[in-house]
Tab-separated table of C-alpha atoms in Angstrom:
chain	number	residue	atom	x	y	z
A	44	MET	CA	-108.012	28.021	119.830
A	45	ASN	CA	-104.255	27.854	120.452
A	46	LYS	CA	-104.265	24.224	119.191
A	47	LEU	CA	-105.773	25.400	115.924
A	48	LEU	CA	-103.219	28.033	115.542
A	49	VAL	CA	-100.563	25.548	116.159
A	50	LEU	CA	-102.105	22.891	113.672
A	51	GLY	CA	-102.607	25.681	111.023
A	52	ALA	CA	-98.900	26.772	111.521
A	53	VAL	CA	-97.765	23.081	111.275
A	54	ALA	CA	-99.856	22.644	108.090
A	55	LEU	CA	-98.555	25.790	106.519
A	56	ALA	CA	-95.023	24.742	107.310
A	57	ALA	CA	-95.594	21.392	105.861
A	58	VAL	CA	-96.950	22.833	102.735
A	59	PHE	CA	-93.928	25.235	102.493
A	60	VAL	CA	-91.491	22.233	103.020
A	61	ALA	CA	-93.394	20.093	100.609
A	62	ALA	CA	-93.198	22.967	97.903
A	63	GLY	CA	-89.531	23.085	98.422
A	64	ALA	CA	-88.977	19.427	98.333
A	65	PHE	CA	-90.904	18.490	95.144
A	66	PHE	CA	-89.994	19.632	91.783
A	67	THR	CA	-90.866	18.800	88.166
A	68	VAL	CA	-88.312	17.988	85.295
A	69	HIS	CA	-89.749	19.000	81.903
A	70	GLN	CA	-89.130	17.006	78.696
A	71	THR	CA	-86.722	19.724	77.465
A	72	GLN	CA	-84.762	19.961	80.698
A	73	GLN	CA	-82.023	18.024	82.581
A	74	VAL	CA	-81.348	18.698	86.177
A	75	LEU	CA	-78.249	18.800	88.377
A	76	ILE	CA	-78.966	18.577	92.144
A	77	THR	CA	-76.329	20.240	94.400
A	78	GLN	CA	-75.998	20.338	98.116
A	79	PHE	CA	-74.209	23.283	99.567
A	80	GLY	CA	-72.760	23.902	96.109
A	81	GLN	CA	-71.484	20.336	95.627
A	82	PRO	CA	-73.172	18.225	92.946
A	83	ILE	CA	-75.130	15.308	94.225
A	84	ARG	CA	-76.949	13.699	91.387
A	85	VAL	CA	-78.125	14.228	87.718
A	86	ILE	CA	-81.723	13.856	86.684
A	87	GLN	CA	-82.347	13.511	82.848
A	88	GLN	CA	-85.742	11.700	82.875
A	89	PRO	CA	-88.880	13.984	82.863
A	90	GLY	CA	-91.322	13.728	85.866
A	91	LEU	CA	-91.859	14.571	89.484
A	92	ASN	CA	-88.814	14.427	91.824
A	93	VAL	CA	-87.930	15.088	95.380
A	94	LYS	CA	-85.044	16.963	96.959
A	95	LEU	CA	-84.138	18.031	100.542
A	96	PRO	CA	-85.684	21.534	101.026
A	97	PHE	CA	-83.489	24.399	101.828
A	98	ILE	CA	-80.368	22.139	101.574
A	99	GLN	CA	-80.342	21.050	98.120
A	100	SER	CA	-80.657	23.206	94.982
A	101	VAL	CA	-81.840	22.466	91.476
A	102	ILE	CA	-79.823	23.671	88.563
A	103	VAL	CA	-81.708	23.302	85.185
A	104	PHE	CA	-79.948	22.735	81.846
A	105	ASP	CA	-81.530	22.774	78.422
A	106	ARG	CA	-81.292	19.415	76.709
A	107	ARG	CA	-82.326	20.796	73.280
A	108	LEU	CA	-79.983	21.900	70.469
A	109	LEU	CA	-78.532	25.337	71.218
A	110	ASP	CA	-77.095	27.823	68.733
A	111	PHE	CA	-73.906	29.804	69.009
A	112	GLU	CA	-72.968	32.445	66.360
A	113	GLY	CA	-69.378	33.400	66.269
A	114	PRO	CA	-68.218	36.912	65.254
A	115	GLY	CA	-66.703	37.344	61.952
A	116	GLU	CA	-62.902	36.960	61.790
A	117	GLU	CA	-60.255	36.960	59.083
A	118	VAL	CA	-58.365	33.708	58.336
A	119	ILE	CA	-55.416	33.021	55.931
A	120	LEU	CA	-56.083	30.205	53.491
A	121	GLY	CA	-53.620	27.797	52.094
A	122	ASP	CA	-53.085	29.902	49.013
A	123	GLN	CA	-52.186	32.976	51.216
A	124	ARG	CA	-55.497	34.693	50.539
A	125	ARG	CA	-57.397	36.365	53.308
A	126	LEU	CA	-61.040	35.472	53.966
A	127	ILE	CA	-63.582	36.905	56.405
A	128	VAL	CA	-65.490	33.957	57.792
A	129	ASP	CA	-68.758	34.224	59.797
A	130	SER	CA	-69.670	30.783	61.464
A	131	PHE	CA	-72.449	29.444	63.552
A	132	THR	CA	-72.389	26.219	65.780
A	133	ARG	CA	-75.123	23.938	67.110
A	134	TYR	CA	-74.520	21.846	70.200
A	135	ARG	CA	-76.304	20.238	73.021
A	136	ILE	CA	-75.359	19.560	76.692
A	137	THR	CA	-74.853	15.836	77.181
A	138	ASP	CA	-73.265	15.788	80.652
A	139	PRO	CA	-74.656	18.321	82.977
A	140	LEU	CA	-72.190	17.243	85.819
A	141	LEU	CA	-69.189	17.748	83.662
A	142	PHE	CA	-70.652	20.972	82.226
A	143	PHE	CA	-71.208	22.259	85.713
A	144	GLN	CA	-67.663	21.365	86.794
A	145	THR	CA	-65.970	22.895	83.810
A	146	VAL	CA	-68.135	25.771	82.773
A	147	GLY	CA	-70.563	26.600	85.609
A	148	ALA	CA	-74.181	26.687	86.098
A	149	THR	CA	-75.228	28.898	83.107
A	150	GLU	CA	-74.915	28.393	79.447
A	151	ALA	CA	-73.256	31.662	79.001
A	152	GLY	CA	-69.929	30.271	80.232
A	153	ILE	CA	-69.638	28.034	77.309
A	154	ARG	CA	-69.835	30.577	74.665
A	155	GLY	CA	-66.520	32.073	75.096
A	156	ARG	CA	-64.937	28.724	75.094
A	157	LEU	CA	-66.753	27.676	72.029
A	158	ASN	CA	-65.742	30.759	70.289
A	159	SER	CA	-62.028	29.990	70.989
A	160	ILE	CA	-62.472	26.368	69.949
A	161	VAL	CA	-64.378	27.135	66.769
A	162	SER	CA	-61.888	29.876	65.777
A	163	SER	CA	-58.929	27.637	66.284
A	164	ALA	CA	-60.380	24.822	64.214
A	165	LEU	CA	-61.324	27.010	61.508
A	166	ARG	CA	-57.855	28.404	61.227
A	167	ARG	CA	-56.278	24.998	61.307
A	168	VAL	CA	-58.451	23.596	58.709
A	169	LEU	CA	-58.662	26.608	56.320
A	170	ALA	CA	-54.906	27.086	56.504
A	171	SER	CA	-54.474	24.070	54.088
A	172	GLU	CA	-57.341	24.858	51.730
A	173	GLN	CA	-57.467	26.875	48.525
A	174	LEU	CA	-60.079	29.682	48.070
A	175	LEU	CA	-61.922	27.603	45.265
A	176	SER	CA	-62.325	24.720	47.593
A	177	VAL	CA	-64.015	26.957	50.289
A	178	LEU	CA	-66.412	28.330	47.724
A	179	SER	CA	-67.128	25.053	45.922
A	180	ALA	CA	-68.839	21.733	46.787
A	181	ASP	CA	-65.631	20.878	48.817
A	182	ARG	CA	-66.969	23.037	51.605
A	183	THR	CA	-69.035	20.036	52.895
A	184	ARG	CA	-65.722	18.102	53.338
A	185	ILE	CA	-64.066	21.134	55.062
A	186	MET	CA	-66.938	21.658	57.491
A	187	ALA	CA	-67.210	17.987	58.476
A	188	GLU	CA	-63.379	18.196	59.481
A	189	ILE	CA	-64.014	21.432	61.301
A	190	ARG	CA	-66.932	19.884	63.188
A	191	ARG	CA	-64.927	16.830	64.027
A	192	GLN	CA	-62.132	18.788	65.555
A	193	VAL	CA	-64.586	21.188	67.420
A	194	ASN	CA	-66.570	18.278	68.849
A	195	GLU	CA	-63.311	16.448	70.143
A	196	GLU	CA	-62.329	19.517	72.057
A	197	ALA	CA	-65.879	20.332	73.304
A	198	ARG	CA	-66.427	16.991	74.847
A	199	ARG	CA	-64.334	17.903	77.840
A	200	PHE	CA	-66.985	20.433	78.632
A	201	GLY	CA	-69.835	17.963	78.619
A	202	ILE	CA	-71.358	19.020	75.246
A	203	GLU	CA	-71.745	17.504	71.894
A	204	VAL	CA	-71.334	19.621	68.823
A	205	THR	CA	-73.649	18.555	66.174
A	206	ASP	CA	-72.951	20.995	63.435
A	207	VAL	CA	-70.454	23.821	62.468
A	208	ARG	CA	-71.256	25.746	59.349
A	209	ILE	CA	-69.735	28.841	57.587
A	210	ARG	CA	-72.586	31.279	57.135
A	211	ARG	CA	-70.653	33.898	55.183
A	212	ALA	CA	-67.261	33.932	53.602
A	213	ASP	CA	-66.162	37.199	52.072
A	214	LEU	CA	-62.964	38.606	50.734
A	215	PRO	CA	-61.542	41.750	52.454
A	216	ASP	CA	-62.540	44.873	50.604
A	217	GLU	CA	-58.947	45.504	49.190
A	218	ASN	CA	-58.916	41.898	47.758
A	219	THR	CA	-62.480	42.170	46.422
A	220	GLN	CA	-61.465	45.239	44.477
A	221	ALA	CA	-58.318	43.540	43.110
A	222	ILE	CA	-60.357	40.371	42.126
A	223	LEU	CA	-63.019	42.498	40.538
A	224	ALA	CA	-60.408	44.325	38.479
A	225	ARG	CA	-58.804	41.102	37.349
A	226	MET	CA	-62.201	39.657	36.432
A	227	GLN	CA	-63.073	42.747	34.458
A	228	THR	CA	-59.674	42.508	32.600
A	229	GLU	CA	-60.197	38.879	31.941
A	230	ARG	CA	-63.798	39.492	30.626
A	231	GLU	CA	-62.437	42.275	28.456
A	232	ARG	CA	-59.812	39.953	26.952
A	233	GLU	CA	-62.340	37.317	26.376
A	234	ALA	CA	-64.659	39.979	24.724
A	235	ARG	CA	-61.779	41.009	22.459
A	236	GLN	CA	-61.167	37.344	21.462
A	237	LEU	CA	-64.794	36.710	20.712
A	238	ARG	CA	-65.082	39.860	18.609
A	239	ALA	CA	-61.944	38.916	16.713
A	240	GLU	CA	-63.269	35.318	16.048
A	241	GLY	CA	-66.579	36.901	15.045
A	242	ALA	CA	-65.018	39.253	12.546
A	243	GLU	CA	-62.945	36.304	11.179
A	244	GLN	CA	-66.025	34.202	10.834
A	245	ALA	CA	-67.960	37.089	9.280
A	246	GLN	CA	-65.140	37.593	6.717
A	247	ARG	CA	-65.124	34.004	5.942
A	248	ILE	CA	-68.939	34.004	5.472
A	249	ARG	CA	-68.817	37.041	3.296
A	250	ALA	CA	-66.020	35.533	1.141
A	251	GLN	CA	-67.950	32.267	0.705
A	252	ALA	CA	-71.117	34.273	-0.163
A	253	GLU	CA	-69.278	36.317	-2.764
A	254	ARG	CA	-67.784	33.160	-4.152
A	255	ASP	CA	-71.161	31.603	-4.454
A	256	ARG	CA	-72.579	34.766	-5.938
A	257	THR	CA	-69.827	34.845	-8.519
A	258	VAL	CA	-70.427	31.095	-9.403
A	259	LEU	CA	-74.202	31.683	-9.631
A	260	LEU	CA	-73.873	34.617	-11.792
A	261	ALA	CA	-71.488	32.876	-14.204
A	262	GLU	CA	-73.712	29.759	-14.360
A	263	ALA	CA	-76.755	32.072	-14.960
A	264	GLU	CA	-74.896	34.041	-17.719
A	265	GLY	CA	-73.855	30.875	-19.355
A	266	GLN	CA	-77.408	29.542	-19.257
A	267	ALA	CA	-78.722	32.885	-20.516
A	268	ASN	CA	-76.238	32.841	-23.428
A	269	ILE	CA	-77.344	29.236	-24.217
A	270	LEU	CA	-80.965	30.177	-24.165
A	271	ARG	CA	-80.354	33.291	-26.137
A	272	GLY	CA	-78.378	31.420	-28.691
A	273	GLN	CA	-81.271	28.844	-28.937
A	274	GLY	CA	-83.739	31.731	-29.288
A	275	GLU	CA	-81.802	33.410	-31.993
A	276	GLN	CA	-81.450	30.158	-33.863
A	277	GLU	CA	-85.162	29.472	-33.467
A	278	ALA	CA	-85.948	33.086	-34.717
A	279	ILE	CA	-83.704	32.609	-37.625
A	280	ARG	CA	-85.352	29.430	-38.553
A	281	ILE	CA	-88.772	31.016	-38.271
A	282	PHE	CA	-87.692	33.931	-40.383
A	283	ALA	CA	-86.181	31.541	-42.915
A	284	GLU	CA	-89.313	29.571	-43.187
A	285	ALA	CA	-91.459	32.669	-43.528
A	286	PHE	CA	-89.221	33.992	-46.223
A	287	GLN	CA	-89.299	30.768	-48.201
A	288	ARG	CA	-93.103	30.667	-47.956
A	289	ASP	CA	-93.744	34.175	-49.322
A	290	PRO	CA	-90.489	36.113	-50.263
A	291	GLU	CA	-92.342	39.143	-51.555
A	292	PHE	CA	-94.611	39.538	-48.471
A	293	PHE	CA	-91.655	38.984	-46.096
A	294	GLN	CA	-89.605	41.614	-47.942
A	295	PHE	CA	-92.586	44.038	-47.757
A	296	TRP	CA	-93.071	43.364	-44.124
A	297	ARG	CA	-89.390	43.971	-43.247
A	298	THR	CA	-89.451	47.069	-45.223
A	299	MET	CA	-92.390	48.337	-43.308
A	300	GLN	CA	-90.662	47.558	-40.130
A	301	ALA	CA	-87.597	49.633	-41.199
A	302	TYR	CA	-90.024	52.563	-42.084
A	303	ARG	CA	-91.606	52.530	-38.719
A	304	GLU	CA	-88.205	52.497	-36.920
A	305	VAL	CA	-86.858	55.236	-39.081
A	306	PHE	CA	-89.812	57.641	-39.447
A	307	GLY	CA	-91.895	56.670	-36.346
A	308	ASN	CA	-90.691	59.502	-34.136
A	309	GLY	CA	-90.894	62.167	-36.864
A	310	GLU	CA	-87.605	63.624	-36.198
A	311	SER	CA	-85.302	61.427	-38.377
A	312	ARG	CA	-83.627	62.794	-41.468
A	313	MET	CA	-82.184	60.765	-44.340
A	314	VAL	CA	-80.402	61.952	-47.285
A	315	LEU	CA	-81.040	59.557	-50.053
A	316	THR	CA	-81.797	59.691	-53.778
A	317	PRO	CA	-85.427	58.911	-54.828
A	318	GLU	CA	-84.232	56.071	-56.878
A	319	SER	CA	-82.676	54.432	-53.793
A	320	ASP	CA	-84.033	50.896	-53.181
A	321	PHE	CA	-85.211	51.895	-49.723
A	322	PHE	CA	-88.039	53.853	-51.241
A	323	ARG	CA	-89.019	51.289	-53.855
A	324	PHE	CA	-92.473	50.700	-52.259
A	325	PHE	CA	-93.120	54.558	-52.354
A	326	ARG	CA	-92.523	54.468	-55.918
A	327	ASP	CA	-95.146	51.608	-56.497
A	328	ILE	CA	-97.811	53.706	-54.773
A	329	PRO	CA	-99.788	55.417	-57.706
A	330	HIS	CA	-100.475	58.757	-56.087
A	331	LEU	CA	-96.822	59.076	-54.827
A	332	ALA	CA	-95.221	58.108	-58.079
A	333	PRO	CA	-93.356	60.804	-60.089
A	334	ALA	CA	-95.295	62.495	-62.821
A	335	GLY	CA	-95.026	60.981	-66.298
A	336	ARG	CA	-94.858	57.444	-65.022
């Protein structure tokens, strides 16, 4: 019975020791083995590994891309304008031993250092750039230079910076109001200029239209006079031909036209002698002729 208890205790101790001796490195991890706080070796390949139990410790670091978002800060550009810049950084731990020696066993230690490094690089690079460059396609070139400087300084901590980006770039409130006022003034000036150019063009179009109208009316009046003259000439010719064919009938018809125009409304009055030539056709009518004739 005692032997069984001893064997059980030995087996339990062996299992406990084995559990403390074996460990697994995941594909997303890299491991630093320390012994009494001193680094012994680095394991970056995934798989099952062995360490001395109770003596050696395993410190795990992430080998994936890590993000760091820096707080917004105010920087002065090359044209002396102030800009509120909010940036983020992506990095990975490439040397766990150097990282442990310079930063510590946790990733929290690198954040304060990255904040200082990124802030300094932003200020150095943006101090020589204009506002339009930061807000245009030149930002790619600017961020490449910032990333290069940040990566050079970050290597001494065992990390590699893969990207640094400006997430937001805003002007301070007082500058924003001044720029908005200047933009409004500029737009109002452009609007006044466009309205003046439009009025000038409208006046030019109206003048051209009036000129064309005058020309068209003159040409139409001239054509109308020509046609009127031709019509009158043709009417005179027709009247002349009619008169030559039957002068007496033509004279009678013209006299009847005159009677209709004079007496047609019933309100005309004429003071003429009965012997007037105007009434010669009335004298020729038997029942209207004077007595004794």
